[in-house]
mmCIF file of N, CA and C in Angstrom:
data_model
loop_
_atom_site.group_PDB
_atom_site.id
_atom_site.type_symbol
_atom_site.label_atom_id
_atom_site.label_comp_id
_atom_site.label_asym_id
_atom_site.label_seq_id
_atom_site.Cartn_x
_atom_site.Cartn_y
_atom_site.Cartn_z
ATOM 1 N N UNK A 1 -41.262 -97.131 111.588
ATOM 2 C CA UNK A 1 -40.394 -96.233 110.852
ATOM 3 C C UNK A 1 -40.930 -94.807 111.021
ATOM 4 N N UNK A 2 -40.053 -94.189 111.482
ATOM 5 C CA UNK A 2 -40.447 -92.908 111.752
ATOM 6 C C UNK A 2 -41.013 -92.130 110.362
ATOM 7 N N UNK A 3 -41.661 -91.052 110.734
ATOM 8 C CA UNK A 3 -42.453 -90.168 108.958
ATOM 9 C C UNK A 3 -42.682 -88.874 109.477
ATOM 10 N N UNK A 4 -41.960 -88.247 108.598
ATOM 11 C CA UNK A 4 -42.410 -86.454 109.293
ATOM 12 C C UNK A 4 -44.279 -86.411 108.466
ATOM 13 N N UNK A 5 -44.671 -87.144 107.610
ATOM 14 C CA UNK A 5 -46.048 -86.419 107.491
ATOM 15 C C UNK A 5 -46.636 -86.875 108.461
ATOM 16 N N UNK A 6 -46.410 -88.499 109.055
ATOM 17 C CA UNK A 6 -47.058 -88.987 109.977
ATOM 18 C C UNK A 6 -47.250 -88.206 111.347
ATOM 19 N N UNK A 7 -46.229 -87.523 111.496
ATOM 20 C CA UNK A 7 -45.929 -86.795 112.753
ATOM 21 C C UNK A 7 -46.913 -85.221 112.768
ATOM 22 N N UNK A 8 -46.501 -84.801 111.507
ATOM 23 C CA UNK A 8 -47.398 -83.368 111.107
ATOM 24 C C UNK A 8 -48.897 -83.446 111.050
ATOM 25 N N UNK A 9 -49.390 -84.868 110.553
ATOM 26 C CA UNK A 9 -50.765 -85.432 110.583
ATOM 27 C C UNK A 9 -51.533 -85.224 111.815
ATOM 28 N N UNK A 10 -50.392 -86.099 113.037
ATOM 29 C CA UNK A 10 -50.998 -86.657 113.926
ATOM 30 C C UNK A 10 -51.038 -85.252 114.992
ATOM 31 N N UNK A 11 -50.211 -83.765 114.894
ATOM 32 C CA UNK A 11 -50.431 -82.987 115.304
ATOM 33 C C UNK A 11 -51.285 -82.322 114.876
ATOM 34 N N UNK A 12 -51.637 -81.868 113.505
ATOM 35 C CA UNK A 12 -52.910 -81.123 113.267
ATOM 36 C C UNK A 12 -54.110 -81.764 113.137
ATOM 37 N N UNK A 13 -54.214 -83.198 113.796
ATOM 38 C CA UNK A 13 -55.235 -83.436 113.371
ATOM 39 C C UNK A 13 -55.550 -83.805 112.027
ATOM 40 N N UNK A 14 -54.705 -84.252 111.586
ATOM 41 C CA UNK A 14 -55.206 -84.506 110.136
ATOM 42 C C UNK A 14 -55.183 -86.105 109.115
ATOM 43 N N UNK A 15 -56.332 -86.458 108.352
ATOM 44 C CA UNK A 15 -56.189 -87.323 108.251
ATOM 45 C C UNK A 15 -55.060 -88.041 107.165
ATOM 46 N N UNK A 16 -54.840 -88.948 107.245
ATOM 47 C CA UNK A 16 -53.710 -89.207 106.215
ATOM 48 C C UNK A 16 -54.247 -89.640 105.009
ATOM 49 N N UNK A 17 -54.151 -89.589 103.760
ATOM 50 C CA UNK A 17 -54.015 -90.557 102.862
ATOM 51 C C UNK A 17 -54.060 -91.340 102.401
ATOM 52 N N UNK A 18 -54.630 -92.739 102.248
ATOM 53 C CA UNK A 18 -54.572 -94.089 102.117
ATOM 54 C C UNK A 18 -53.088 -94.193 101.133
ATOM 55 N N UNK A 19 -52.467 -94.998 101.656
ATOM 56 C CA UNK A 19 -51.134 -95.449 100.899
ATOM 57 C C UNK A 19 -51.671 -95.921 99.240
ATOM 58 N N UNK A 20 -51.282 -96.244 97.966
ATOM 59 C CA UNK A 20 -51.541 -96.736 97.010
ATOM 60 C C UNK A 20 -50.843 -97.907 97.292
ATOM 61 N N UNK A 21 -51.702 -99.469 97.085
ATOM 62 C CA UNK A 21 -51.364 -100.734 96.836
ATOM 63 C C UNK A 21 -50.449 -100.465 95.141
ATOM 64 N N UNK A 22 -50.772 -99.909 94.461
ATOM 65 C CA UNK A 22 -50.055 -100.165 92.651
ATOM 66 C C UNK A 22 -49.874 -98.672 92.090
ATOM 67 N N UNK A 23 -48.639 -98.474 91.723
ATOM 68 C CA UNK A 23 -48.284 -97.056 91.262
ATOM 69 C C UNK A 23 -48.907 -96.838 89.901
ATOM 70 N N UNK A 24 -49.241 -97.904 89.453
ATOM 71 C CA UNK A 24 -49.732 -97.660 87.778
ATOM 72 C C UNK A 24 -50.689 -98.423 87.942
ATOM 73 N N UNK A 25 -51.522 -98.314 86.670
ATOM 74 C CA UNK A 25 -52.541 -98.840 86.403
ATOM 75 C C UNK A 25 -52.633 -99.354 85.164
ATOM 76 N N UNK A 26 -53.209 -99.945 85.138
ATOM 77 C CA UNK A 26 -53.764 -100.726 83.195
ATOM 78 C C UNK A 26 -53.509 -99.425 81.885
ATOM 79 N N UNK A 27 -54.195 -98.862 82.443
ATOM 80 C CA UNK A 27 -54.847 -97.750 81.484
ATOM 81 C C UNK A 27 -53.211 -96.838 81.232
ATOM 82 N N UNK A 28 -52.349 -96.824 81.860
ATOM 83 C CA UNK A 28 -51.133 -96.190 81.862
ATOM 84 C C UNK A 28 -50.554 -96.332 80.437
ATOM 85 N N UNK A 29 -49.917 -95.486 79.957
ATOM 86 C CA UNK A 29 -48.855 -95.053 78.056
ATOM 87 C C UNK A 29 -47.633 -94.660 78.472
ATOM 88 N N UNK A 30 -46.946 -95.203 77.629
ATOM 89 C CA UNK A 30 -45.382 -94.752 77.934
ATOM 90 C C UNK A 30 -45.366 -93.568 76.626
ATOM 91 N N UNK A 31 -44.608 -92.707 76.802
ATOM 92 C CA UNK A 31 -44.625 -91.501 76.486
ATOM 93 C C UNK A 31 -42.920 -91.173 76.378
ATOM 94 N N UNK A 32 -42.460 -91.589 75.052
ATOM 95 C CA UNK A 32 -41.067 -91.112 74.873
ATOM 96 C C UNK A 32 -40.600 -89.664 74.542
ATOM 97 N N UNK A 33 -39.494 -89.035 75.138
ATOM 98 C CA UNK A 33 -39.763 -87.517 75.088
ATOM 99 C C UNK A 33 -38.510 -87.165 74.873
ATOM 100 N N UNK A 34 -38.024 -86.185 73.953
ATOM 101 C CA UNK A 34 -36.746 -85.610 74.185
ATOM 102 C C UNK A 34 -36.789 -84.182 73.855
ATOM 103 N N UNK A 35 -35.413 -83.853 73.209
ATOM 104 C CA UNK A 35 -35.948 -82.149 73.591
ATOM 105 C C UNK A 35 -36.929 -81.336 72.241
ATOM 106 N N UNK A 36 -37.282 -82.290 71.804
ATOM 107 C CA UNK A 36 -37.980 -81.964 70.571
ATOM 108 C C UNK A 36 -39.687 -82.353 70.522
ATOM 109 N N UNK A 37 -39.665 -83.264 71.096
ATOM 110 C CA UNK A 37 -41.299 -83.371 70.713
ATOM 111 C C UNK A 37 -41.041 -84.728 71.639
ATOM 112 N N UNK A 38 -42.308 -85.418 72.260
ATOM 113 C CA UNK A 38 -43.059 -86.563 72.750
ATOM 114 C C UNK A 38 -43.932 -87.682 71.560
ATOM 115 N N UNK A 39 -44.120 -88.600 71.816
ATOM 116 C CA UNK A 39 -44.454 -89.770 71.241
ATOM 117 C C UNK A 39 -44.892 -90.905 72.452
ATOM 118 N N UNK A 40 -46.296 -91.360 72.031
ATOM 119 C CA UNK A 40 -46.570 -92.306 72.880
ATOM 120 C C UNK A 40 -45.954 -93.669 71.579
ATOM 121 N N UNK A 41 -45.843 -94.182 72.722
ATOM 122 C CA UNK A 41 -44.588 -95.818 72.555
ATOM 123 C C UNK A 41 -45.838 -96.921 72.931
ATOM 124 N N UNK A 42 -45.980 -97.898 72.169
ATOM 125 C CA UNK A 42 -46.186 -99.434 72.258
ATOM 126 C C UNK A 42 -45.670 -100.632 71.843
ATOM 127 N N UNK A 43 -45.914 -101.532 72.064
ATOM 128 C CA UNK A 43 -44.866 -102.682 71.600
ATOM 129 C C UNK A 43 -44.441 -103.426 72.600
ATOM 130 N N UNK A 44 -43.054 -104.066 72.349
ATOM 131 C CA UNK A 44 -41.993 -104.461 73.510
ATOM 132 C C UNK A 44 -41.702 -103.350 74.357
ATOM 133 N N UNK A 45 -42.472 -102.833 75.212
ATOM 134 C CA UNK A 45 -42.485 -101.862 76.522
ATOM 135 C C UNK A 45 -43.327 -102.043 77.651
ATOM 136 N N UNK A 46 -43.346 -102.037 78.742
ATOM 137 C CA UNK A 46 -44.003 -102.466 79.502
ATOM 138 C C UNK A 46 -44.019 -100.954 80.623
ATOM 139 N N UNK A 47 -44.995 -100.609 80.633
ATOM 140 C CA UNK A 47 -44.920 -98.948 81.516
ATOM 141 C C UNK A 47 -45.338 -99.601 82.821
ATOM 142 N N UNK A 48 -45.453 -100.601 83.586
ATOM 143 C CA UNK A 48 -45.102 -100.893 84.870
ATOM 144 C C UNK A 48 -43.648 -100.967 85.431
ATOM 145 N N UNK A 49 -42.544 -101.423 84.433
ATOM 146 C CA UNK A 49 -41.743 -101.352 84.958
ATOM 147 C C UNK A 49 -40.894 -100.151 84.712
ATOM 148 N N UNK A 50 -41.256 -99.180 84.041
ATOM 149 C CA UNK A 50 -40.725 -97.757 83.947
ATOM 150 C C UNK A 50 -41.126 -97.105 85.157
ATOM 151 N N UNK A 51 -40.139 -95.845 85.205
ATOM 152 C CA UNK A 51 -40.444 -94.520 86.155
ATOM 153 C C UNK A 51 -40.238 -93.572 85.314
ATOM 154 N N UNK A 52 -40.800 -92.180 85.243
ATOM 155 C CA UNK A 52 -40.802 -91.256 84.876
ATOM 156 C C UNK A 52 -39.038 -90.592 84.662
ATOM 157 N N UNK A 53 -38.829 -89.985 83.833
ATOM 158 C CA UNK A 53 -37.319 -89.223 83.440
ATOM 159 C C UNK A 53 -36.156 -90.340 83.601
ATOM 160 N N UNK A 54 -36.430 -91.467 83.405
ATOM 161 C CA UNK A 54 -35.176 -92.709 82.940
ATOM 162 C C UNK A 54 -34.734 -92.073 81.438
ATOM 163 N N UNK A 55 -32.850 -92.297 81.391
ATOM 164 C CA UNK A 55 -32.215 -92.895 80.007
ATOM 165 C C UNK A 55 -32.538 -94.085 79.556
ATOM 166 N N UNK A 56 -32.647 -93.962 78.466
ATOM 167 C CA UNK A 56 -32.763 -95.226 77.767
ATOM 168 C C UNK A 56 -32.589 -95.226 76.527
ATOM 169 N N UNK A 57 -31.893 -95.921 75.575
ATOM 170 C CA UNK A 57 -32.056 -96.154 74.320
ATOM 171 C C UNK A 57 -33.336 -97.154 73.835
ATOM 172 N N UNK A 58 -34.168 -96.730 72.310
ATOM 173 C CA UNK A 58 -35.183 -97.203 72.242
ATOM 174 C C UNK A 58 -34.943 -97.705 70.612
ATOM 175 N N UNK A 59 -34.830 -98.895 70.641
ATOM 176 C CA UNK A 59 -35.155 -99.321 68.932
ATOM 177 C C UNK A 59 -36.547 -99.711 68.883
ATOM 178 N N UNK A 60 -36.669 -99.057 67.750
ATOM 179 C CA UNK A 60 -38.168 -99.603 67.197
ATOM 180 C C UNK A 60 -38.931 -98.727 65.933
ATOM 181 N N UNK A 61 -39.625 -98.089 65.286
ATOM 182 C CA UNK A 61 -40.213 -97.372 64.178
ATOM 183 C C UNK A 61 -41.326 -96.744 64.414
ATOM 184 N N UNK A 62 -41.479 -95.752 63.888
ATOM 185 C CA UNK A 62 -42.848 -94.777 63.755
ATOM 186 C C UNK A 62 -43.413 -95.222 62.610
ATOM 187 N N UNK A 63 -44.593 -95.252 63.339
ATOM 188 C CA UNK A 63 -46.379 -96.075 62.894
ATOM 189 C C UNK A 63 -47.054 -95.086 62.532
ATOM 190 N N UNK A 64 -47.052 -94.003 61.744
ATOM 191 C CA UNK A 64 -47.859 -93.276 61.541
ATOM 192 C C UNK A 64 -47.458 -91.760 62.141
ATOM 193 N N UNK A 65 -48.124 -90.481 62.773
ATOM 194 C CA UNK A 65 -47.811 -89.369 63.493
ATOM 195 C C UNK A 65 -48.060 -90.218 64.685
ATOM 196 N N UNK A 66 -47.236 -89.806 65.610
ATOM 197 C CA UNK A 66 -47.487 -89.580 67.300
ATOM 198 C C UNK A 66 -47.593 -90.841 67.779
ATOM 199 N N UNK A 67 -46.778 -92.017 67.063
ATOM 200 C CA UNK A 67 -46.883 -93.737 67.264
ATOM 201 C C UNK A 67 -45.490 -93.953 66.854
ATOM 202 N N UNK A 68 -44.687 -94.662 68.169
ATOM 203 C CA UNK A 68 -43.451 -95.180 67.701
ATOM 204 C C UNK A 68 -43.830 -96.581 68.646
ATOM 205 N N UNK A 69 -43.065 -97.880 67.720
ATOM 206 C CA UNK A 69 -43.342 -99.053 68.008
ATOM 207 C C UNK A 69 -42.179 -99.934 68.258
ATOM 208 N N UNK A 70 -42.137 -100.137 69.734
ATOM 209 C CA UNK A 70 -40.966 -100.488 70.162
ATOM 210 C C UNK A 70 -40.101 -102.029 70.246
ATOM 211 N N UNK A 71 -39.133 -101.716 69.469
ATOM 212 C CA UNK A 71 -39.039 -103.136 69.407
ATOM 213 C C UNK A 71 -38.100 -103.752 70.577
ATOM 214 N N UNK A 72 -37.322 -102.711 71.095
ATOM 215 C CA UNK A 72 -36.182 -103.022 72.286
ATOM 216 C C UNK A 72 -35.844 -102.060 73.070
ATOM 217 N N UNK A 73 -35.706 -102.481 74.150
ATOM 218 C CA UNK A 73 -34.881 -101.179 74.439
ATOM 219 C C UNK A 73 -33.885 -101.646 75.796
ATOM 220 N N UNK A 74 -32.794 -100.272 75.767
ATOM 221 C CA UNK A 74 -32.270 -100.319 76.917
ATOM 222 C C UNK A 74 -31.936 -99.163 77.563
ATOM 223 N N UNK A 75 -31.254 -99.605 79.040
ATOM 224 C CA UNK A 75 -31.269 -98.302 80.056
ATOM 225 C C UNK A 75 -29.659 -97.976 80.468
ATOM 226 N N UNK A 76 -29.477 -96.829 81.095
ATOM 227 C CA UNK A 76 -27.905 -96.216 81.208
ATOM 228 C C UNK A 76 -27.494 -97.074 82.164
ATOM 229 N N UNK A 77 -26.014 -98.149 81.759
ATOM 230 C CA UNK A 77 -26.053 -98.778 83.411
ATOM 231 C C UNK A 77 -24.677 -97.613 83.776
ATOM 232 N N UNK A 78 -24.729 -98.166 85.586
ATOM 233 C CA UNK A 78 -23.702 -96.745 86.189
ATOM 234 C C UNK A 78 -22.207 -97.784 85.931
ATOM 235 N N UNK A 79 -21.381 -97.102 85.859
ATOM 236 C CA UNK A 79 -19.813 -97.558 85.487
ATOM 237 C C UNK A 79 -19.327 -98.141 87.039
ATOM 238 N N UNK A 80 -18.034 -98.443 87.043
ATOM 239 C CA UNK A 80 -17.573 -99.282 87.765
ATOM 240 C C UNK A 80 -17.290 -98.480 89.019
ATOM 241 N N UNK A 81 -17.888 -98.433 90.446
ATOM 242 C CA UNK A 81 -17.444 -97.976 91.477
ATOM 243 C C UNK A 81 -16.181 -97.880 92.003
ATOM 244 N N UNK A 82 -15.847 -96.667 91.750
ATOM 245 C CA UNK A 82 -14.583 -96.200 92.213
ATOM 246 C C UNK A 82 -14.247 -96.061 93.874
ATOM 247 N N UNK A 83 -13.373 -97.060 94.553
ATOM 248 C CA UNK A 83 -13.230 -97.450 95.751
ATOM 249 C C UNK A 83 -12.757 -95.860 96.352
ATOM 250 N N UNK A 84 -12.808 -95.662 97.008
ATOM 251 C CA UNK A 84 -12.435 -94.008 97.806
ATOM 252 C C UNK A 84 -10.809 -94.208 99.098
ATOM 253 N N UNK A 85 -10.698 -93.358 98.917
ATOM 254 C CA UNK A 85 -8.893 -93.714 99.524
ATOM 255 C C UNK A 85 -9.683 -93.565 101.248
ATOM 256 N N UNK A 86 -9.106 -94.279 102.206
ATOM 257 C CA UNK A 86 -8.864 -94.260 103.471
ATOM 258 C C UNK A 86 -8.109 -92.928 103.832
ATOM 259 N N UNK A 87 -9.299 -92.115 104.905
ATOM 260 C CA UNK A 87 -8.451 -91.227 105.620
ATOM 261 C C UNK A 87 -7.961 -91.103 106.645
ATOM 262 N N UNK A 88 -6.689 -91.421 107.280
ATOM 263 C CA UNK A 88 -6.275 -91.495 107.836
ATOM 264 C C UNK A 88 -6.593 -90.603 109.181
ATOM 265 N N UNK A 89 -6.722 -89.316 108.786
ATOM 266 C CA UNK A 89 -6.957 -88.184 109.906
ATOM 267 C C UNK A 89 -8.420 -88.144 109.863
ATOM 268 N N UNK A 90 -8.808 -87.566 111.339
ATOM 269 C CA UNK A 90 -10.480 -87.065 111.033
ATOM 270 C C UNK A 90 -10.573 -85.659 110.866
ATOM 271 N N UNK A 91 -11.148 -85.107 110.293
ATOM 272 C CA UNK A 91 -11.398 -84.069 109.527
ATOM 273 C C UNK A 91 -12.907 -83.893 109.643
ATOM 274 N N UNK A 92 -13.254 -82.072 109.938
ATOM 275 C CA UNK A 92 -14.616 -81.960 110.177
ATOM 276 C C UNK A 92 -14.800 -81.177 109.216
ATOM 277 N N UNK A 93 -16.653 -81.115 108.788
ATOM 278 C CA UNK A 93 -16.725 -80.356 107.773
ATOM 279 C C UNK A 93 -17.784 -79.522 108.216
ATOM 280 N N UNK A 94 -18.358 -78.400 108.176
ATOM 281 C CA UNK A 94 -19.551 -77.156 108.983
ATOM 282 C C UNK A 94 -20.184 -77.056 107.614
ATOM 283 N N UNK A 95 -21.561 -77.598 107.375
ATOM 284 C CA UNK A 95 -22.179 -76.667 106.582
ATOM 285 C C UNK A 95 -23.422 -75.820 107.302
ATOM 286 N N UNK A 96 -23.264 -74.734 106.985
ATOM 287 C CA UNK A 96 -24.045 -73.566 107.592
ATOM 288 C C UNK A 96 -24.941 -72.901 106.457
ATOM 289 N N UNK A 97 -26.328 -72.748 106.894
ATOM 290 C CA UNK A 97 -26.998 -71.718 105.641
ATOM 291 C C UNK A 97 -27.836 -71.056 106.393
ATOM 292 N N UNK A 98 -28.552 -70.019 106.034
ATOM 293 C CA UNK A 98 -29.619 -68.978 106.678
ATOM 294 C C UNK A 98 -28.521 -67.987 107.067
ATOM 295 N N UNK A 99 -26.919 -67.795 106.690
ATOM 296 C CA UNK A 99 -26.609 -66.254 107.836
ATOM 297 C C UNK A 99 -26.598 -65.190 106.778
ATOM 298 N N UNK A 100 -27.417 -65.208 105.841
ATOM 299 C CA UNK A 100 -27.558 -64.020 104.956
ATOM 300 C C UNK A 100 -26.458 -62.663 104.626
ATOM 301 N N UNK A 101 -25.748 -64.017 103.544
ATOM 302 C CA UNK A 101 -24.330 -63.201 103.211
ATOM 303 C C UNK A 101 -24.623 -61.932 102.597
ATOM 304 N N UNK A 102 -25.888 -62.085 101.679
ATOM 305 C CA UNK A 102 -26.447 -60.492 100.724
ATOM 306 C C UNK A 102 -26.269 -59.373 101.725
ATOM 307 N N UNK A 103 -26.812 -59.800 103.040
ATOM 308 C CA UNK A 103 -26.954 -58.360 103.257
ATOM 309 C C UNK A 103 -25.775 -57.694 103.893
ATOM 310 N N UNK A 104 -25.504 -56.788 103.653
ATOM 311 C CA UNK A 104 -24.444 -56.166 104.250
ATOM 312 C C UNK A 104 -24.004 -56.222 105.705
ATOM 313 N N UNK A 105 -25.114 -55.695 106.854
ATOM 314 C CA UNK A 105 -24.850 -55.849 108.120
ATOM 315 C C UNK A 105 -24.463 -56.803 109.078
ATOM 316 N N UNK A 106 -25.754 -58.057 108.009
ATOM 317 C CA UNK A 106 -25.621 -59.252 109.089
ATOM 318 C C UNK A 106 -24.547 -60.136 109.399
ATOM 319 N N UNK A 107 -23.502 -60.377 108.178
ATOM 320 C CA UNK A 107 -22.986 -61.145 108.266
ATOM 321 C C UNK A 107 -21.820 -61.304 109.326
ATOM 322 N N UNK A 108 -21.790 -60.181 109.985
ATOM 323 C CA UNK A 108 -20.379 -60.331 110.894
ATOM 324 C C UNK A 108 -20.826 -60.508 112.222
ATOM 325 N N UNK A 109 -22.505 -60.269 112.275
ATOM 326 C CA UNK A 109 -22.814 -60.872 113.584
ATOM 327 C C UNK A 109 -23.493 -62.276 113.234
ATOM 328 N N UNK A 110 -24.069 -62.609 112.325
ATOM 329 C CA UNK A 110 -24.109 -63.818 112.428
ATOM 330 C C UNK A 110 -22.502 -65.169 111.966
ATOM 331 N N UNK A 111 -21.623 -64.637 111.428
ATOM 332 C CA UNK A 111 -20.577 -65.095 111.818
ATOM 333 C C UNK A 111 -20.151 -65.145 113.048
ATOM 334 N N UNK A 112 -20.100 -64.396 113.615
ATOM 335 C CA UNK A 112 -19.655 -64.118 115.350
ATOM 336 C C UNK A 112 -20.213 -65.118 116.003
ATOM 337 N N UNK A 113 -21.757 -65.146 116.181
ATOM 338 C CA UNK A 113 -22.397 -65.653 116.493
ATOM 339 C C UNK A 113 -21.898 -67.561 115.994
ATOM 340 N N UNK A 114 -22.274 -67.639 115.075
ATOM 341 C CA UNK A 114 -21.642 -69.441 114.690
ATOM 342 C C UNK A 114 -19.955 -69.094 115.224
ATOM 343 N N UNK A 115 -19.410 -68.655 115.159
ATOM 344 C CA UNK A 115 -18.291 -68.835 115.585
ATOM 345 C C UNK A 115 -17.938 -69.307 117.148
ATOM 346 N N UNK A 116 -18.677 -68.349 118.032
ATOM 347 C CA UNK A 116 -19.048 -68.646 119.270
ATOM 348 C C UNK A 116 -19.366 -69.893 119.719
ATOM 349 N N UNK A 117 -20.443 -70.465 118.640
ATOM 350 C CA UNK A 117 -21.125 -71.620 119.294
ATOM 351 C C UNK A 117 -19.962 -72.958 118.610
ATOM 352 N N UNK A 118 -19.428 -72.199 117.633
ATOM 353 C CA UNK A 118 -18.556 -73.921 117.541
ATOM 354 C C UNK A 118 -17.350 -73.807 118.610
ATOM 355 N N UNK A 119 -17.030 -72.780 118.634
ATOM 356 C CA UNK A 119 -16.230 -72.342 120.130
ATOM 357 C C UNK A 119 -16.558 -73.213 121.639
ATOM 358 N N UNK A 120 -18.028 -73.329 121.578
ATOM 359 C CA UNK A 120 -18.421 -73.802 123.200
ATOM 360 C C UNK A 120 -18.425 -72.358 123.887
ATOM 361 N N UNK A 121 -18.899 -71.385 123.462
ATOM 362 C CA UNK A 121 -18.908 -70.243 124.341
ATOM 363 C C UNK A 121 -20.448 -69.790 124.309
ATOM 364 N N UNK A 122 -21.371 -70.545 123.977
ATOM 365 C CA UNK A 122 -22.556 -70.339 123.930
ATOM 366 C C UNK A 122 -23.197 -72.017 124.357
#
């Protein structure tokens, strides 16, 4: 499988990384957060199978300051995939960035310029 660090590595000389066998460890706290304040969480939670910035609803009670004790919880599921219509025609789409619309001068030669080349005149 191709890897741009692998590739950037193997040109400068550089060594890689050892991959991690386990993203978490024992010692790991789940840490519930919203826009008000954080709370480390224990209980019915298991912080191996979390990732960082998940929805979730959390039942359970605060144990004191800075202890909420979880008794359940659940996560956002995604709604029903909306099938996409068949297009009949093909249709192209150009996205272009770097021709530096701010500045005043450039843009009509670097328009020119992309224009040219989707042209075939370059």
């Amino acid at each position: 499988m191709p890897s741009i660090l692998r590739e950037i590595a193997k040109e400068n000389q550089l060594a890689l990384l050892p991959v991690p066998q386990d993203f978490n460890q024992s010692s790991d706290e789940t840490i519930l957060e919203d826009s008000i304040q954080r709370i480390k969480s224990s209980g019915k939670i298991n912080p191996a199978e979390l990732v960082t910035g998940i929805v979730s609803a959390v039942l359970g009670y605060s144990e004191g300051p800075g202890k909420f004790i979880v008794d359940g919880i659940i996560f956002h599921q995604c709604g029903v995939e909306k099938l996409l219509k068949v297009i009949d025609n093909s249709y192209l789409i150009i996205f272009i960035s770097g021709i530096d619309m701010a500045n005043i001068d450039a843009p009509i030669l670097f328009l020119d310029l992309f224009q040219q080349w989707i042209y075939g005149n370059l």
